[in-house]
Coordinates of C-alpha atoms and ligand atoms in Angstrom, one line a residue:
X853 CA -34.9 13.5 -11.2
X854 CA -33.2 10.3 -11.5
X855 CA -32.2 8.6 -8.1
X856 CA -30.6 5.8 -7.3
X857 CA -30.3 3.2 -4.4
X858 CA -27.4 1.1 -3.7
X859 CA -25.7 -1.0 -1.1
X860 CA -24.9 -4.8 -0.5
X861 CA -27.6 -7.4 -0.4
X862 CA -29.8 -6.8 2.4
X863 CA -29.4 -3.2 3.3
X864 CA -33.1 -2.6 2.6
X865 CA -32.6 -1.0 -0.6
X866 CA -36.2 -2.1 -2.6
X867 CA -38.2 -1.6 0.3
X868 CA -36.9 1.9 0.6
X869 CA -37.0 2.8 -3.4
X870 CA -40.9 1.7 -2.9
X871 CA -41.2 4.2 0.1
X872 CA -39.6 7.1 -2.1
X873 CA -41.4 6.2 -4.7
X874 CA -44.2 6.4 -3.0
X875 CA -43.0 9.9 -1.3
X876 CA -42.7 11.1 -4.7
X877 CA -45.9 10.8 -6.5
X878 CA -48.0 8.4 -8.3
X879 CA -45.8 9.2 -11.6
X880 CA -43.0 8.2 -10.4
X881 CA -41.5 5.0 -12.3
X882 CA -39.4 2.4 -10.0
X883 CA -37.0 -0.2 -11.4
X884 CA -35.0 -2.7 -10.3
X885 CA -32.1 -3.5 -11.3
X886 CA -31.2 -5.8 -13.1
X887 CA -34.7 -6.3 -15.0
X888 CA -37.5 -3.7 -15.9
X889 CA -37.7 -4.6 -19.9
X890 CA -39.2 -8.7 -21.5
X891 CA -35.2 -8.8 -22.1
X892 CA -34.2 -7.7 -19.3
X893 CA -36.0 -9.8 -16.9
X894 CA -35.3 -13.1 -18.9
X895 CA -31.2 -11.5 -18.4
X896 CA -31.9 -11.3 -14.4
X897 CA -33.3 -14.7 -14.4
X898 CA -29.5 -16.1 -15.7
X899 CA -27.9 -13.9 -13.3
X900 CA -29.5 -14.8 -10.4
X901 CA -29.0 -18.7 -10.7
X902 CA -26.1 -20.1 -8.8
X903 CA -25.8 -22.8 -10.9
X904 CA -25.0 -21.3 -13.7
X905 CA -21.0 -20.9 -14.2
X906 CA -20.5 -17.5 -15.9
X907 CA -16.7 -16.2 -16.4
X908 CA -16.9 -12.5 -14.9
X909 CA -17.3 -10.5 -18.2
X910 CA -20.0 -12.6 -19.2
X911 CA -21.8 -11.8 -16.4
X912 CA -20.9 -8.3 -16.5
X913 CA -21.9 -7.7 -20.1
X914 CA -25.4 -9.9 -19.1
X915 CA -25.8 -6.9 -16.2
X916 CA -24.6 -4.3 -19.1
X917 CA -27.2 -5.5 -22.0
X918 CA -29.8 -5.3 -19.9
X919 CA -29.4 -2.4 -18.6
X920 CA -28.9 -0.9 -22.3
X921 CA -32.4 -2.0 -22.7
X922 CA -33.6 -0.6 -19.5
X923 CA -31.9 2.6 -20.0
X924 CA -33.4 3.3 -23.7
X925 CA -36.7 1.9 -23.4
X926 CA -37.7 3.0 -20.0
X927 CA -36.0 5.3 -18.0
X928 CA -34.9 8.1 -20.9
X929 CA -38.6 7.9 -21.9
X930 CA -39.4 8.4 -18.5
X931 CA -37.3 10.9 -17.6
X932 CA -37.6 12.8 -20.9
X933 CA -41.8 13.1 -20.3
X934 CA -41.0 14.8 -16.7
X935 CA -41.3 12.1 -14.4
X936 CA -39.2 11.1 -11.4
X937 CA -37.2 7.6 -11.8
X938 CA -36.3 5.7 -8.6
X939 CA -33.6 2.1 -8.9
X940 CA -32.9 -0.3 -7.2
X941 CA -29.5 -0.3 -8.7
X942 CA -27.9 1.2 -11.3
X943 CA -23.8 1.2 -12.6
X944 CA -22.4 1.9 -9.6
X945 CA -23.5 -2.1 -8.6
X946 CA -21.4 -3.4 -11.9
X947 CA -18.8 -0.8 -10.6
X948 CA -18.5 -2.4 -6.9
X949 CA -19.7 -5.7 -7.7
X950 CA -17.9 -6.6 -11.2
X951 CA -15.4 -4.0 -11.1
X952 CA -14.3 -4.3 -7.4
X953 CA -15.0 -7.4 -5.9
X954 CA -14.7 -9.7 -9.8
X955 CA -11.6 -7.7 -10.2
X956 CA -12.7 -6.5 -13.8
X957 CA -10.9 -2.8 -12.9
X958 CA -13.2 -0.1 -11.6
X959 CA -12.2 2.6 -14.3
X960 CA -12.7 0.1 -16.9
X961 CA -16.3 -0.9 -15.6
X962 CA -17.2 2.5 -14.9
X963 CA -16.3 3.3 -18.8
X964 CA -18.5 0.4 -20.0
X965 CA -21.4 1.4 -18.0
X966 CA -21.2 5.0 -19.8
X967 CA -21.4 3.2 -23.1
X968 CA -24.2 1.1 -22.4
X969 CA -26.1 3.8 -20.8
X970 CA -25.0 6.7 -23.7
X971 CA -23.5 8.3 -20.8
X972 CA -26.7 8.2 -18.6
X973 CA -25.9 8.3 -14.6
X974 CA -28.2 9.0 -11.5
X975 CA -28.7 12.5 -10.1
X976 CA -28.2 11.3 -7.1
X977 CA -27.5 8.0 -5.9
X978 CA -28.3 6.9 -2.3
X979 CA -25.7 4.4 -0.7
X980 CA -27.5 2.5 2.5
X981 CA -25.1 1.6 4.5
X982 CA -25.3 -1.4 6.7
X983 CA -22.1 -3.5 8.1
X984 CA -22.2 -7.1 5.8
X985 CA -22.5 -9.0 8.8
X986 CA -25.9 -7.6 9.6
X987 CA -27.3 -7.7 6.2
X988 CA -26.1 -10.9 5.0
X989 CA -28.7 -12.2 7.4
X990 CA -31.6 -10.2 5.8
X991 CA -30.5 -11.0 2.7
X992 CA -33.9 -12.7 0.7
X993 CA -33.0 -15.8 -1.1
X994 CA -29.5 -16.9 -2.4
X995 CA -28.5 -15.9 -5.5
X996 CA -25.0 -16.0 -7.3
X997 CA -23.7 -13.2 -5.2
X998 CA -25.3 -13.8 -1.4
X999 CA -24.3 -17.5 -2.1
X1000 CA -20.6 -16.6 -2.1
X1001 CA -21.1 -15.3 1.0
X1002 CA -19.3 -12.3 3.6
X1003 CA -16.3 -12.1 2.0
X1004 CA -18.1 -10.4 -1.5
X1005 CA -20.2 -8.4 0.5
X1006 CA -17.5 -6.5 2.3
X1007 CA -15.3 -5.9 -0.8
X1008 CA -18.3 -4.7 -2.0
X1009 CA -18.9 -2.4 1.1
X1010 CA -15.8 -1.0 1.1
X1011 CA -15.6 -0.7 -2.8
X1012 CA -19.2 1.3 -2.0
X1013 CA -16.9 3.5 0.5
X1014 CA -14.3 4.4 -2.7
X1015 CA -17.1 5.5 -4.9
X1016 CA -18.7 7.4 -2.6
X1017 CA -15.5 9.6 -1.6
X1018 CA -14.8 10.3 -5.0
X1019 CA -18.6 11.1 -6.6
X1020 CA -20.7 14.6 -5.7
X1021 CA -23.4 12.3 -6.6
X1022 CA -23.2 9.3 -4.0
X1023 CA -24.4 10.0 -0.5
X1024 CA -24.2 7.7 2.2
X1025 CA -27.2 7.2 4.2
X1026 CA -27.2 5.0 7.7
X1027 CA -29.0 1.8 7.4
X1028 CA -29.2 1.2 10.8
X1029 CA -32.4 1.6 13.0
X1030 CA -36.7 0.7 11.5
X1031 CA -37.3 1.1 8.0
X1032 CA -39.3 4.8 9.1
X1033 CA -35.7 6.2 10.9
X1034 CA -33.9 4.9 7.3
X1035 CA -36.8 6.6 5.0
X1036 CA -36.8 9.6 6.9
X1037 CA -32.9 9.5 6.3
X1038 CA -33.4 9.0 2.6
X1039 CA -36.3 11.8 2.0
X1040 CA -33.7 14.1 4.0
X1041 CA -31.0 13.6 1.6
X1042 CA -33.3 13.7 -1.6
X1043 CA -34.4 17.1 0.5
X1044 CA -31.2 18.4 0.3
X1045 CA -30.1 17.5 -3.1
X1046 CA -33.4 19.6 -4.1
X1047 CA -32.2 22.2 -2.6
X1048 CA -29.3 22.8 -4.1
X1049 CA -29.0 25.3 -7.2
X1050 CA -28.6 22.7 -10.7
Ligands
TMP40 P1 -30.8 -7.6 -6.0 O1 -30.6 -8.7 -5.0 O2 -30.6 -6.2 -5.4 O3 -32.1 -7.7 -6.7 O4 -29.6 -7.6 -7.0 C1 -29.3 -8.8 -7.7 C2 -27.8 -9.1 -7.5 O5 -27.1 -8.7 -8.6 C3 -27.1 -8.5 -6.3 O6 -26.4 -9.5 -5.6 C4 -26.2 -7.5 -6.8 C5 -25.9 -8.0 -8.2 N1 -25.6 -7.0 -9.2 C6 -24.3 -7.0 -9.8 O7 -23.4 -7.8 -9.4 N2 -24.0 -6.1 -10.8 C7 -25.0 -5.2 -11.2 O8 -24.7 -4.4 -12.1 C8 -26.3 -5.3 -10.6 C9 -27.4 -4.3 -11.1 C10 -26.6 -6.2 -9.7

């Protein structure tokens, strides 16, 4: 199974892939977005610096390349010998983040995604929902995207929102409350996506 986190910056995302990671077994492989591969670490390091001026293909094609690498080197291989993969992040963040709030065109984004992932998306892709004015504050750090602030993260919420009400794969899950209440959320809605006949 293939799962997926997403949500804006300081929803509690990565501490919650590492509790279902955990939940799921020791062979279980966790990513993070962008990153996982030599490449695509060195990528992540450009992306996250706020100094850097990058027009908003650039940057999308940056998150697209290394997830290419990602996708090929670690999680097919992954997936293909039977184990579970949990991200922090996958396309749906270059579809809310690049193709909603940078304007690139969600259908557009959402096609280049499928390219650079030969057409790989989530099973089931978790969306923690938190309002942008309490996670902005628990946001770690400030990179390119938390530096510009609440504005970005709401377009980003609500582009979240569109993408949920059109995909059978994206179920919200309430963000609100101690990171046990959220986990217990989470492992209830990978419950349920177990459940149901393939
Ligand atoms: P992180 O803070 O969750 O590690 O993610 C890094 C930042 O990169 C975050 O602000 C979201 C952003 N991002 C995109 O804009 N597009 C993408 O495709 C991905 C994976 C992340």
């Amino acid at each position: 199974m293939f799962v997926s986190l997403e949500g804006v910056d300081g929803s509690g995302k990565s501490t919650q892939a590492r509790l279902l990671a955990e939940a799921l077994g020791p062979e279980t492989v966790t990513i993070r977005e962008p990153g996982g591969t030599e490449a695509a670490e060195r990528i992540r390091g450009l992306l996250a610096d706020p100094e850097l001026p990058l027009e908003p293909l650039a940057e999308l094609l940056l998150f697209l390349a290394a997830r290419a690498d990602l996708t090929e080197r670690v999680i097919r291989p992954a997936l293909e010998a039977g184990r579970d993969v949990v991200a922090d992040r996958f396309s749906d963040s270059s579809v809310a983040y690049q193709g909603a709030a940078r304007g690139l065109g969600v259908g557009e984004v959402i096609s280049l995604c499928d390219r650079a992932t030969d057409g790989l998306w989530p099973d089931l892709t978790l969306l923690l929902k938190l309002d942008p004015e309490d996670s902005i504050g628990r946001a770690v750090g400030e990179d390119r995207f938390e530096a510009e602030g609440l504005l970005l993260q709401q377009t980003v919420a609500a582009a979240y929102d569109e993408i949920a009400q059109i995909s059978d794969r994206m179920v919200p899950v309430d963000a609100t409350g101690s990171v046990e209440q959220v986990h217990q959320r989470v492992m209830a809605a990978v419950e349920a996506h177990r459940g149901q006949p393939a």
